[in-house]
Amino acid sequence: MIRRSLLILAMLACAWPAFAVNPDEVLADPALEARARALSAQLRCMVCQNQSIDDSNAELAKDLRLLVRERLENGDSDDAVIDYVVSRYGEFVLLKPRFETKTLILWGAPLLLFLAGASVMVVSARRRTGKEVGTNLTPEEQARLDAVLSEDEQSRR
Amino acid sequence: MIVELGHYALVLALATSLLQAALPLAGALRGDRALMEIGTIAAKATFLLVALSFCALTYAHVTSDFSVQNVWENSHSQIPLIYKYSGVWGNHEGSMLLWVLILTFFSALVALFGNNLPETLKANVLSIQAMITAAFALFILMTSNPFNRLLNAPGEGKDLNPVLQDIGLAIHPPLLYLGYVGFSVCFSFAIAALIEGRIDAAWARWVRPWALAAWTCLTAGIAMGSYWAYYELGWGGWWFWDPVENASFIPWLAGTALLHSALVMEKREALKIWTVLLAIMTFSMSLLGTFLVRSGVLTSVHAFATDPTRGVFILIILILFIGGALSLFALRAARLKAGGLFAPISREGALVLNNLILTTAAATVLTGTLYPLALEALTGAKISVGAPFFNMTFGLLMLPLLLAVPFGPLLAWKRGDLPGAAQRLFAAVAFGLVVGCVVYYAQNGGPILAALGIALGAYMILGSMMELFLRSGLGKVAAGVAWRRLSGLPRSVFGTALAHIGLGVTLIGIVAVTAFETEHIIEMKPGMTAEAGGYSLRFEGLRKGNGANYSEEVGHFIVSGDGVAMGDITSSKRIYTARRMPTTEAGIRTFGLSQLYVSLGDDMADGGIVVRVWWKPMILCIWGGALFMMAGGLVSLSDRRLRIGAPTRSKKPKPVLEPAQ
């Protein structure tokens, strides 16, 4: 199957026929609603393929959206809401995995790869300039050069 | 009968590709010209046979021959003719056949246009291409045969998936495959070079046009797919960091790196080993993408191809080719002699930085895509890696690269002058800052990061043009002279500028939409209006209608600005009759580079309907930038230096013509 069509199909299965956020879910307080939307974008719809609950129309996603809004209205902080959702649904629900032992490689990969690549670059650059430096004169050559130069200076005087 | 001929042609193609794999390689080893020459003939024959096979399948689809299982499962007698054609590759079996068709197409191109290649190199390249062809032809014949017949032919087909009944599907997959599979030529060239143990600037010059052509097609395919998702999905997203998208984006990143490193190799004979490795990795990523999507390993629920035999088969192909290529690389890479020297601050240095960041980015996306799979397989823990992760890591990696883009072309080869380049970019930096300030004030002190993002985009656009200004002396010499110098510049200089400008344009689109998009979710009844982006949208009412193979509900809206009617938008929900499957058709109206996007939701009990209205400022820049990049690729491809054969260093430098004072 064509790649994107798979994706679109999978997403449509969740997205249609209604919309993700319906007017009746929207909180009266715009600030609180904005926080709810931002949090929803970070939480995964468990029954969909790679979709946040903000985009999904699945029943479960709707329940989660309502849950997030309920917690926010009860005065929870963003972190507290996330913690609560994770405690109920597990870490699978987080679209941005937490930084911990089992995600160490995941989060470390970009930096590690960049540093590894950069050090290879520096080492090979050093090696290359090393070759150029390799044209340094040996002591005998230096002595001969000095002699020639001093002769030159003497003759100029 | 025709279907059986198609099947037979595919079997024959397998046979000819096996010959093409074995004989030229043996010929190259033994210095036997006759054997090597077989490669050229076999490549053309294989292509013709696969094309015949593909035509047979197309014939079955177009004539709605439902006795063929593939047609029965993916077509319907009532669908419009164009979808009968595009339906050929709108399924697993057909799309794999298209994959092989494009692969053999590229082999045939090498056979046709490779006359200026050294005999042994050409023979080896064709042989490697044929090995890939044979593996995938075998895959189709053993696990995904599109020519299977049904004993009792049904009277009607099960219909092409409604989502795929769109002009986007007709164009997107062939373009994507042209890109992905095009990199196979670079791969074959790399392997051939390793077999010969010899590689030089001429090699890079032969490889670069293939890389450019593949990259241009891949850019087009990805952009096309992104726009298709944007209007088809109905909630206005255009990139989801879905594994399926990542599977095409990783080869794009690696391919972009390859384009740049091949440049260094061609001009300076440096980075040889690295370029060979990149050529191998780029196509390996294409193969990996094919595996990820085809095997169904990514999705346990929604996969079309969940049959494990297919996954295992592709995995074996993957291991054989990637493993084999890397082993050969490990054995032979040391024999490739390192080339030209350069200082860290130089054109080469800038291109190395580009490669470092692009490959890190590709590896990051790859890690993010595979990590959940690996973690679950190893520890059983289930985690998700989604858009927030990719946006953060990828965004951070791209920032230094985007800042550095305009510097690259302004640095000299071997040893560059960084302060000098910075000085020459002063105008671009100033321009960017001014644009940033204007955005900041126009949005009444909107998000500062967004203003900075747009400033970066503006800086990149002007900065990328700087090389053209400087080399033509525009503003310093008479306009006629500047024009003459400009038209005398190599096409690749324009290609570079266009592609880099495109990057800036895309960046501006992404930042503007992300930061300044507005969204309204409302329940509307006929006569009500909604406001978005300074326009008002009046809902006129719903109408029911019927298409060729669907029934629909169409919402009609009238857009007006400042009380003047400016046109209408229709947005609909469809139910495709054969599969009883619903789709949304978003209503989109373009104003300059921005769009008003209207989507219909649930019908309410009281006669109203939920409507979502988005204002997407500057969104067309996202794909407009991709158009610039493609134009850059095409212009570079037309550079005559790429069309003539191996480079010969001119003994005498040409006299420099200076305009008379």
Coordinates of C-alpha atoms in Angstrom, one line a residue, chain B residues 163-380:
Chain B
V163 CA -9.1 7.9 0.5
L164 CA -7.1 6.9 -2.5
Q165 CA -9.7 8.1 -5.0
D166 CA -7.9 11.4 -5.4
I167 CA -5.7 13.0 -8.0
G168 CA -3.0 13.1 -5.2
L169 CA -2.7 9.3 -5.3
A170 CA -2.3 9.3 -9.0
I171 CA 0.9 11.4 -8.7
H172 CA 2.3 11.0 -5.2
P173 CA 3.5 7.3 -5.2
P174 CA 5.2 7.3 -8.6
L175 CA 7.1 10.5 -7.6
L176 CA 8.1 9.1 -4.2
Y177 CA 9.3 5.9 -5.8
L178 CA 11.2 7.7 -8.5
G179 CA 13.0 9.4 -5.6
Y180 CA 13.6 6.5 -3.3
V181 CA 14.5 4.0 -6.0
G182 CA 16.5 6.5 -7.9
F183 CA 19.0 6.4 -5.1
S184 CA 19.6 2.7 -6.0
V185 CA 21.8 4.0 -8.8
C186 CA 24.0 5.9 -6.4
F187 CA 24.1 2.7 -4.3
S188 CA 25.1 0.6 -7.3
F189 CA 27.8 3.1 -8.2
A190 CA 29.2 3.0 -4.7
I191 CA 29.3 -0.8 -4.6
A192 CA 30.9 -0.9 -8.1
A193 CA 33.5 1.6 -7.0
L194 CA 34.3 -0.6 -3.9
I195 CA 34.5 -3.7 -6.1
E196 CA 37.0 -1.9 -8.3
G197 CA 38.8 -0.4 -5.4
R198 CA 39.2 2.8 -7.3
I199 CA 37.3 6.0 -7.1
D200 CA 37.9 9.6 -8.3
A201 CA 36.3 12.9 -9.0
A202 CA 34.9 11.5 -12.3
W203 CA 32.9 9.0 -10.2
A204 CA 31.3 11.8 -8.3
R205 CA 30.5 13.6 -11.5
W206 CA 28.7 10.5 -12.8
V207 CA 26.8 9.9 -9.5
R208 CA 25.7 13.5 -8.9
P209 CA 23.1 13.7 -11.7
W210 CA 21.4 10.5 -10.5
A211 CA 21.5 11.8 -6.9
L212 CA 20.1 15.2 -8.1
A213 CA 17.3 13.5 -10.2
A214 CA 16.3 11.2 -7.4
W215 CA 16.4 14.0 -4.8
T216 CA 14.2 16.2 -6.9
C217 CA 11.6 13.5 -7.3
L218 CA 11.7 12.6 -3.7
T219 CA 11.3 16.3 -2.7
A220 CA 8.3 16.5 -5.1
G221 CA 6.8 13.2 -3.7
I222 CA 7.1 14.2 -0.1
A223 CA 5.7 17.7 -0.7
M224 CA 2.9 16.3 -2.8
G225 CA 2.0 13.7 -0.1
S226 CA 2.1 16.5 2.6
Y227 CA -0.4 18.6 0.6
W228 CA -2.5 15.6 -0.1
A229 CA -2.8 14.8 3.6
Y230 CA -3.5 18.4 4.3
Y231 CA -6.6 18.6 2.2
E232 CA -7.7 15.0 2.5
L233 CA -7.6 14.5 6.3
G234 CA -9.8 17.5 7.1
W235 CA -8.1 18.9 10.1
G236 CA -5.4 20.9 8.3
G237 CA -2.3 19.1 9.6
W238 CA 0.4 18.8 7.0
W239 CA 3.2 16.8 8.7
F240 CA 2.6 14.3 11.5
W241 CA 6.0 12.7 12.1
D242 CA 4.3 9.4 11.5
P243 CA 6.7 6.4 10.9
V244 CA 5.3 6.2 7.4
E245 CA 6.3 9.8 6.7
N246 CA 9.6 9.3 8.4
A247 CA 10.3 6.4 6.2
S248 CA 10.4 8.8 3.2
F249 CA 12.0 11.7 5.1
I250 CA 15.1 9.8 6.3
P251 CA 16.3 9.0 2.8
W252 CA 15.6 12.6 1.9
L253 CA 17.8 13.8 4.6
A254 CA 20.6 11.3 3.7
G255 CA 20.1 12.1 0.0
T256 CA 20.5 15.8 0.7
A257 CA 23.7 15.1 2.5
L258 CA 24.9 12.9 -0.4
L259 CA 24.3 15.7 -2.9
H260 CA 26.5 18.0 -0.9
S261 CA 29.3 15.6 -0.2
A262 CA 29.4 14.4 -3.8
L263 CA 30.0 18.1 -4.6
V264 CA 33.1 18.2 -2.4
M265 CA 34.3 15.0 -4.0
E266 CA 33.8 16.2 -7.5
K267 CA 35.5 19.5 -7.0
R268 CA 38.2 18.6 -4.6
E269 CA 38.5 14.8 -4.5
A270 CA 38.0 15.0 -0.7
L271 CA 35.5 13.0 1.4
K272 CA 35.7 10.0 -0.9
I273 CA 35.1 7.3 1.7
W274 CA 32.4 9.3 3.4
T275 CA 30.6 9.9 0.1
V276 CA 30.6 6.2 -0.7
L277 CA 29.3 5.4 2.7
L278 CA 26.5 8.0 2.3
A279 CA 25.5 6.6 -1.1
I280 CA 25.2 3.2 0.6
M281 CA 23.3 4.5 3.6
T282 CA 20.8 6.6 1.5
F283 CA 19.5 3.6 -0.4
S284 CA 19.7 1.5 2.7
M285 CA 17.3 3.9 4.3
S286 CA 15.0 3.6 1.3
L287 CA 15.1 -0.2 1.7
L288 CA 14.5 0.1 5.4
G289 CA 11.5 2.4 4.7
T290 CA 10.1 -0.2 2.3
F291 CA 10.6 -2.9 5.0
L292 CA 8.9 -0.7 7.7
V293 CA 5.9 0.0 5.6
R294 CA 5.5 -3.3 3.8
S295 CA 6.0 -5.6 6.6
G296 CA 3.4 -4.1 8.8
V297 CA 5.9 -4.0 11.7
L298 CA 4.9 -0.4 12.6
T299 CA 1.2 -1.0 12.9
S300 CA -0.3 -4.1 14.4
V301 CA -3.9 -2.9 13.9
H302 CA -4.1 -0.9 10.7
A303 CA -1.5 -2.6 8.5
F304 CA -2.6 -3.7 5.1
A305 CA 0.2 -6.3 4.8
T306 CA 0.2 -8.0 8.1
D307 CA 1.2 -11.3 6.6
P308 CA 4.6 -12.1 8.3
T309 CA 6.0 -14.0 5.3
R310 CA 6.3 -10.7 3.5
G311 CA 8.0 -9.0 6.4
V312 CA 10.6 -11.8 6.8
F313 CA 11.3 -11.8 3.1
I314 CA 12.0 -8.1 2.9
L315 CA 14.0 -8.3 6.1
I316 CA 16.2 -10.9 4.4
I317 CA 16.6 -8.7 1.4
L318 CA 17.5 -5.8 3.7
I319 CA 20.1 -7.8 5.6
L320 CA 21.7 -9.2 2.4
F321 CA 22.0 -5.8 0.7
I322 CA 22.8 -3.5 3.6
G323 CA 25.0 -6.1 5.4
G324 CA 26.7 -7.0 2.1
A325 CA 27.3 -3.4 1.2
L326 CA 28.7 -2.5 4.6
S327 CA 30.9 -5.5 4.7
L328 CA 32.4 -4.7 1.3
F329 CA 32.8 -1.1 2.5
A330 CA 34.7 -2.3 5.6
L331 CA 36.9 -4.5 3.5
R332 CA 37.7 -2.0 0.7
A333 CA 37.2 1.5 2.1
A334 CA 40.8 1.7 3.3
R335 CA 42.0 1.2 -0.3
L336 CA 40.3 4.4 -1.4
K337 CA 42.9 7.1 -1.1
A338 CA 42.1 10.3 0.7
G339 CA 42.1 13.4 -1.5
G340 CA 42.5 17.2 -1.3
L341 CA 43.3 19.0 1.9
F342 CA 41.3 21.9 3.2
A343 CA 41.2 24.2 6.2
P344 CA 38.2 23.9 8.6
I345 CA 36.9 27.3 7.5
S346 CA 36.4 26.7 3.8
R347 CA 33.6 25.6 1.4
E348 CA 34.6 22.0 2.1
G349 CA 34.4 22.7 5.8
A350 CA 30.9 24.2 5.4
L351 CA 29.7 21.2 3.4
V352 CA 31.2 18.9 6.1
L353 CA 29.1 20.7 8.7
N354 CA 26.1 20.3 6.5
N355 CA 26.8 16.6 6.3
L356 CA 27.3 16.3 10.0
I357 CA 24.0 17.9 10.8
L358 CA 22.0 16.3 8.1
T359 CA 23.2 12.8 9.0
T360 CA 22.7 13.4 12.7
A361 CA 19.1 14.6 11.9
A362 CA 18.5 11.5 9.7
A363 CA 19.8 9.3 12.5
T364 CA 17.7 11.1 15.1
V365 CA 14.5 10.6 13.1
L366 CA 15.5 7.0 12.5
T367 CA 16.1 6.4 16.3
G368 CA 12.8 8.0 17.2
T369 CA 11.0 5.9 14.6
L370 CA 12.5 2.6 15.7
Y371 CA 13.0 3.2 19.4
P372 CA 9.5 2.2 20.5
L373 CA 9.8 -1.1 18.5
A374 CA 13.2 -1.9 19.8
L375 CA 12.3 -1.1 23.4
E376 CA 9.2 -3.2 23.3
A377 CA 11.1 -6.1 21.7
L378 CA 13.9 -5.9 24.3
T379 CA 12.1 -5.0 27.5
G380 CA 8.4 -5.2 26.8

